[in-house]
Every structure is written in structure tokens, then in C-alpha cells.
Amino acid sequence: MATFDRPIAQNKKANHDFHIEETYEAGIVLTGTEIKSIRNRRVNLKDSFARISGGEVWLSNMHISPYEQGNRHNHDPVRARKLLMHRKEIDKLVGITKEKGYTLVPLKIYIKNGVAKVLLGLGRGKKKYDKREDLKRKDAKREVERAFKDHQLGR
């Protein structure tokens, strides 16, 4: 797992919809106004995905709001953005994603050493019953924690 500061944006739905098996860190090719909007936390990862085409990794459907102080040369909010990864990692991902059911899902965006990074998860889609099981497990854990807290407080 990558070490990073406070995440700028998270894809909370990714863990609900996918079994994340591995994570990869990638840099993002951005324009000047895009990095300013990301630093202002004006980015949304919902419904975004990564794909490999032509030996390059591309991030699609990530929404970066136009920079307010920008001029008429502001960026397109949902354009496809190239991700920077090592060739060995890309070649490995090409082989894995061709297998049935695997996809690349952006999990988090954060700034690391002044550079915008995205944490990609290699995931397999969950079935509906898997999602229900996760919700049941989460509710049961919450109930146990609540009961433990009440017991600690002597209620």
C-alpha cells in the first residue's frame, strides 16, 4: 500500500462494488488549471475507471471542476487523462485485465511530494449477494461496537 498524505478524493463505492485484490500508484498527466482544482479538492472519482489502450493507462470519467480563476483556456472537466506507470506494471496489468472480470478502479487521489497521484485498485466485480453479505457484516460489526461502548460506559 502506498504511503500518502490526506486523500483529496476517495471512491467510496469502489469497495462496495469490487473485491480489490491489488493496488498500484500512478501519476496523472494534468494541465495547470487541473492541478489547481485538485488542490482545492474539486475532484470527483464517482463512476470513473481506468483502461489500457495502446500500451498506456488512461483514466476516464474523473470529473475535475474548472478552476474558478482560470481563463478561457480552462480544461475539459471529464477528459481522459493519461496515467504514468512503469512499463513492467503496465504489461502485468494488460495480462491480468484480459482475464474475465478484472478491472482497474481508481480508489483515491492524493498529493505526494507536490505531485498528484492516483491509487488504482485491481478489482473483480461483486455479485449482488456479495454486496448483501458485506452490508450484513458491516451492520453486525457496528452493533458489536455499540454494545461494547454501552458496556464500557456502564449503561
PDB file of C-alpha atoms in Angstrom:
ATOM      1  CA  MET A   1       0.000   0.000   0.000  1.00  0.00           C
ATOM      2  CA  ALA A   2       1.292   3.436  -0.884  1.00  0.00           C
ATOM      3  CA  THR A   3       2.149   5.964   1.775  1.00  0.00           C
ATOM      4  CA  PHE A   4       0.298   9.188   1.260  1.00  0.00           C
ATOM      5  CA  ASP A   5      -0.994  12.265   2.964  1.00  0.00           C
ATOM      6  CA  ARG A   6      -4.634  13.013   3.496  1.00  0.00           C
ATOM      7  CA  PRO A   7      -6.565  11.847   0.409  1.00  0.00           C
ATOM      8  CA  ILE A   8      -8.076  14.602  -1.702  1.00  0.00           C
ATOM      9  CA  ALA A   9     -10.857  12.403  -3.085  1.00  0.00           C
ATOM     10  CA  GLN A  10     -11.947   8.829  -2.432  1.00  0.00           C
ATOM     11  CA  ASN A  11     -14.101   6.440  -4.412  1.00  0.00           C
ATOM     12  CA  LYS A  12     -16.198   5.054  -1.576  1.00  0.00           C
ATOM     13  CA  LYS A  13     -18.327   2.985  -3.918  1.00  0.00           C
ATOM     14  CA  ALA A  14     -15.310   1.031  -5.202  1.00  0.00           C
ATOM     15  CA  ASN A  15     -15.067  -1.223  -2.136  1.00  0.00           C
ATOM     16  CA  HIS A  16     -18.821  -1.792  -2.290  1.00  0.00           C
ATOM     17  CA  ASP A  17     -18.833  -2.792  -5.962  1.00  0.00           C
ATOM     18  CA  PHE A  18     -15.479  -4.597  -6.282  1.00  0.00           C
ATOM     19  CA  HIS A  19     -13.230  -7.076  -4.482  1.00  0.00           C
ATOM     20  CA  ILE A  20      -9.957  -5.100  -4.540  1.00  0.00           C
ATOM     21  CA  GLU A  21      -7.040  -7.530  -4.791  1.00  0.00           C
ATOM     22  CA  GLU A  22      -4.029  -5.292  -5.509  1.00  0.00           C
ATOM     23  CA  THR A  23      -3.288  -1.570  -5.536  1.00  0.00           C
ATOM     24  CA  TYR A  24      -0.978   0.432  -7.771  1.00  0.00           C
ATOM     25  CA  GLU A  25       0.178   4.022  -7.531  1.00  0.00           C
ATOM     26  CA  ALA A  26       0.220   6.115 -10.694  1.00  0.00           C
ATOM     27  CA  GLY A  27       0.975   9.721 -11.540  1.00  0.00           C
ATOM     28  CA  ILE A  28      -1.554  11.765 -13.516  1.00  0.00           C
ATOM     29  CA  VAL A  29      -0.751  13.952 -16.546  1.00  0.00           C
ATOM     30  CA  LEU A  30      -2.554  17.238 -15.806  1.00  0.00           C
ATOM     31  CA  THR A  31      -2.772  20.768 -17.132  1.00  0.00           C
ATOM     32  CA  GLY A  32      -2.084  23.820 -14.961  1.00  0.00           C
ATOM     33  CA  THR A  33      -5.696  24.557 -14.077  1.00  0.00           C
ATOM     34  CA  GLU A  34      -6.436  20.894 -13.316  1.00  0.00           C
ATOM     35  CA  ILE A  35      -3.806  20.627 -10.585  1.00  0.00           C
ATOM     36  CA  LYS A  36      -5.100  23.858  -9.057  1.00  0.00           C
ATOM     37  CA  SER A  37      -8.626  22.448  -8.938  1.00  0.00           C
ATOM     38  CA  ILE A  38      -7.353  19.190  -7.419  1.00  0.00           C
ATOM     39  CA  ARG A  39      -5.509  21.105  -4.696  1.00  0.00           C
ATOM     40  CA  ASN A  40      -8.804  22.901  -3.987  1.00  0.00           C
ATOM     41  CA  ARG A  41     -10.435  19.442  -3.619  1.00  0.00           C
ATOM     42  CA  ARG A  42     -12.753  19.997  -6.608  1.00  0.00           C
ATOM     43  CA  VAL A  43     -12.486  16.465  -7.985  1.00  0.00           C
ATOM     44  CA  ASN A  44     -14.919  13.541  -8.119  1.00  0.00           C
ATOM     45  CA  LEU A  45     -13.984   9.878  -8.676  1.00  0.00           C
ATOM     46  CA  LYS A  46     -17.531   8.532  -8.799  1.00  0.00           C
ATOM     47  CA  ASP A  47     -18.134   6.428 -11.952  1.00  0.00           C
ATOM     48  CA  SER A  48     -14.508   6.788 -13.059  1.00  0.00           C
ATOM     49  CA  PHE A  49     -12.443   3.885 -14.376  1.00  0.00           C
ATOM     50  CA  ALA A  50      -9.027   3.169 -15.848  1.00  0.00           C
ATOM     51  CA  ARG A  51      -8.361   1.306 -19.082  1.00  0.00           C
ATOM     52  CA  ILE A  52      -5.289   0.261 -21.009  1.00  0.00           C
ATOM     53  CA  SER A  53      -5.057   1.144 -24.683  1.00  0.00           C
ATOM     54  CA  GLY A  54      -2.006   1.333 -26.891  1.00  0.00           C
ATOM     55  CA  GLY A  55       0.302   0.308 -24.053  1.00  0.00           C
ATOM     56  CA  GLU A  56      -0.787   3.318 -21.957  1.00  0.00           C
ATOM     57  CA  VAL A  57      -3.121   3.595 -18.979  1.00  0.00           C
ATOM     58  CA  TRP A  58      -5.937   6.151 -19.262  1.00  0.00           C
ATOM     59  CA  LEU A  59      -8.271   7.422 -16.545  1.00  0.00           C
ATOM     60  CA  SER A  60     -11.779   8.144 -17.832  1.00  0.00           C
ATOM     61  CA  ASN A  61     -14.866   9.841 -16.345  1.00  0.00           C
ATOM     62  CA  MET A  62     -12.961  11.520 -13.495  1.00  0.00           C
ATOM     63  CA  HIS A  63     -14.537  14.933 -13.035  1.00  0.00           C
ATOM     64  CA  ILE A  64     -12.226  17.838 -12.197  1.00  0.00           C
ATOM     65  CA  SER A  65     -14.198  21.080 -11.892  1.00  0.00           C
ATOM     66  CA  PRO A  66     -12.948  24.036 -13.953  1.00  0.00           C
ATOM     67  CA  TYR A  67     -10.688  26.371 -11.996  1.00  0.00           C
ATOM     68  CA  GLU A  68     -12.597  29.483 -10.915  1.00  0.00           C
ATOM     69  CA  GLN A  69      -9.728  31.907 -11.550  1.00  0.00           C
ATOM     70  CA  GLY A  70      -8.926  30.236 -14.868  1.00  0.00           C
ATOM     71  CA  ASN A  71      -9.400  31.906 -18.240  1.00  0.00           C
ATOM     72  CA  ARG A  72     -10.981  30.748 -21.489  1.00  0.00           C
ATOM     73  CA  HIS A  73      -8.261  28.076 -21.820  1.00  0.00           C
ATOM     74  CA  ASN A  74      -9.660  26.122 -18.866  1.00  0.00           C
ATOM     75  CA  HIS A  75      -9.663  22.332 -19.127  1.00  0.00           C
ATOM     76  CA  ASP A  76     -12.498  19.974 -20.111  1.00  0.00           C
ATOM     77  CA  PRO A  77     -13.847  18.590 -16.782  1.00  0.00           C
ATOM     78  CA  VAL A  78     -14.215  14.927 -17.827  1.00  0.00           C
ATOM     79  CA  ARG A  79     -11.484  14.424 -20.420  1.00  0.00           C
ATOM     80  CA  ALA A  80      -9.470  11.199 -20.427  1.00  0.00           C
ATOM     81  CA  ARG A  81      -6.196  11.644 -18.537  1.00  0.00           C
ATOM     82  CA  LYS A  82      -3.040   9.644 -19.075  1.00  0.00           C
ATOM     83  CA  LEU A  83      -1.608   7.824 -16.065  1.00  0.00           C
ATOM     84  CA  LEU A  84       2.114   7.390 -15.540  1.00  0.00           C
ATOM     85  CA  MET A  85       3.243   3.894 -14.546  1.00  0.00           C
ATOM     86  CA  HIS A  86       6.299   1.719 -15.073  1.00  0.00           C
ATOM     87  CA  ARG A  87       6.300  -0.382 -18.241  1.00  0.00           C
ATOM     88  CA  LYS A  88       6.565  -3.640 -16.236  1.00  0.00           C
ATOM     89  CA  GLU A  89       3.475  -2.715 -14.214  1.00  0.00           C
ATOM     90  CA  ILE A  90       1.505  -1.846 -17.349  1.00  0.00           C
ATOM     91  CA  ASP A  91       2.491  -5.114 -19.051  1.00  0.00           C
ATOM     92  CA  LYS A  92       1.455  -7.063 -15.947  1.00  0.00           C
ATOM     93  CA  LEU A  93      -1.896  -5.226 -15.822  1.00  0.00           C
ATOM     94  CA  VAL A  94      -2.547  -5.901 -19.523  1.00  0.00           C
ATOM     95  CA  GLY A  95      -2.282  -9.633 -18.853  1.00  0.00           C
ATOM     96  CA  ILE A  96      -4.413  -9.523 -15.716  1.00  0.00           C
ATOM     97  CA  THR A  97      -7.198  -7.285 -17.045  1.00  0.00           C
ATOM     98  CA  LYS A  98      -7.708  -9.543 -20.052  1.00  0.00           C
ATOM     99  CA  GLU A  99      -8.845 -12.197 -17.585  1.00  0.00           C
ATOM    100  CA  LYS A 100     -12.570 -12.362 -17.017  1.00  0.00           C
ATOM    101  CA  GLY A 101     -13.985  -9.869 -14.553  1.00  0.00           C
ATOM    102  CA  TYR A 102     -10.904  -7.820 -13.652  1.00  0.00           C
ATOM    103  CA  THR A 103     -10.948  -4.052 -13.954  1.00  0.00           C
ATOM    104  CA  LEU A 104      -8.878  -1.057 -12.837  1.00  0.00           C
ATOM    105  CA  VAL A 105     -10.736   1.190 -10.406  1.00  0.00           C
ATOM    106  CA  PRO A 106      -9.378   4.498  -9.053  1.00  0.00           C
ATOM    107  CA  LEU A 107      -9.615   4.405  -5.258  1.00  0.00           C
ATOM    108  CA  LYS A 108      -8.021   7.676  -4.074  1.00  0.00           C
ATOM    109  CA  ILE A 109      -6.372  10.834  -5.323  1.00  0.00           C
ATOM    110  CA  TYR A 110      -3.734  12.458  -3.158  1.00  0.00           C
ATOM    111  CA  ILE A 111      -0.753  14.787  -3.351  1.00  0.00           C
ATOM    112  CA  LYS A 112       2.612  13.133  -2.674  1.00  0.00           C
ATOM    113  CA  ASN A 113       5.766  15.264  -2.677  1.00  0.00           C
ATOM    114  CA  GLY A 114       3.887  18.005  -4.539  1.00  0.00           C
ATOM    115  CA  VAL A 115       2.694  15.657  -7.315  1.00  0.00           C
ATOM    116  CA  ALA A 116      -0.873  14.409  -7.850  1.00  0.00           C
ATOM    117  CA  LYS A 117      -1.139  10.626  -7.609  1.00  0.00           C
ATOM    118  CA  VAL A 118      -3.997   8.179  -8.004  1.00  0.00           C
ATOM    119  CA  LEU A 119      -4.263   4.838  -6.215  1.00  0.00           C
ATOM    120  CA  LEU A 120      -5.612   2.251  -8.654  1.00  0.00           C
ATOM    121  CA  GLY A 121      -7.194  -0.938  -7.414  1.00  0.00           C
ATOM    122  CA  LEU A 122      -7.251  -4.141  -9.415  1.00  0.00           C
ATOM    123  CA  GLY A 123     -10.712  -5.431  -8.695  1.00  0.00           C
ATOM    124  CA  ARG A 124     -13.181  -8.099  -9.603  1.00  0.00           C
ATOM    125  CA  GLY A 125     -16.847  -7.093  -9.674  1.00  0.00           C
ATOM    126  CA  LYS A 126     -19.039  -8.241  -6.812  1.00  0.00           C
ATOM    127  CA  LYS A 127     -22.304 -10.019  -7.311  1.00  0.00           C
ATOM    128  CA  LYS A 128     -25.459  -8.747  -5.638  1.00  0.00           C
ATOM    129  CA  TYR A 129     -25.322 -11.401  -2.907  1.00  0.00           C
ATOM    130  CA  ASP A 130     -21.705 -10.441  -2.109  1.00  0.00           C
ATOM    131  CA  LYS A 131     -22.802  -6.858  -1.538  1.00  0.00           C
ATOM    132  CA  ARG A 132     -25.601  -8.003   0.781  1.00  0.00           C
ATOM    133  CA  GLU A 133     -23.134 -10.144   2.760  1.00  0.00           C
ATOM    134  CA  ASP A 134     -20.807  -7.156   3.178  1.00  0.00           C
ATOM    135  CA  LEU A 135     -23.674  -4.973   4.408  1.00  0.00           C
ATOM    136  CA  LYS A 136     -24.737  -7.646   6.927  1.00  0.00           C
ATOM    137  CA  ARG A 137     -21.153  -7.976   8.173  1.00  0.00           C
ATOM    138  CA  LYS A 138     -20.815  -4.194   8.479  1.00  0.00           C
ATOM    139  CA  ASP A 139     -24.103  -3.884  10.415  1.00  0.00           C
ATOM    140  CA  ALA A 140     -23.144  -6.718  12.766  1.00  0.00           C
ATOM    141  CA  LYS A 141     -19.764  -5.088  13.453  1.00  0.00           C
ATOM    142  CA  ARG A 142     -21.475  -1.770  14.170  1.00  0.00           C
ATOM    143  CA  GLU A 143     -23.877  -3.469  16.624  1.00  0.00           C
ATOM    144  CA  VAL A 144     -20.999  -5.177  18.457  1.00  0.00           C
ATOM    145  CA  GLU A 145     -19.115  -1.881  18.747  1.00  0.00           C
ATOM    146  CA  ARG A 146     -22.237  -0.112  20.020  1.00  0.00           C
ATOM    147  CA  ALA A 147     -22.865  -2.820  22.631  1.00  0.00           C
ATOM    148  CA  PHE A 148     -19.215  -2.722  23.718  1.00  0.00           C
ATOM    149  CA  LYS A 149     -19.336   1.067  24.046  1.00  0.00           C
ATOM    150  CA  ASP A 150     -22.546   0.898  26.124  1.00  0.00           C
ATOM    151  CA  HIS A 151     -20.952  -1.778  28.343  1.00  0.00           C
ATOM    152  CA  GLN A 152     -17.844   0.397  28.833  1.00  0.00           C
ATOM    153  CA  LEU A 153     -19.962   3.368  29.857  1.00  0.00           C
ATOM    154  CA  GLY A 154     -21.919   1.165  32.309  1.00  0.00           C
ATOM    155  CA  ARG A 155     -25.345   1.572  30.719  1.00  0.00           C
TER     156      ARG A 155
END
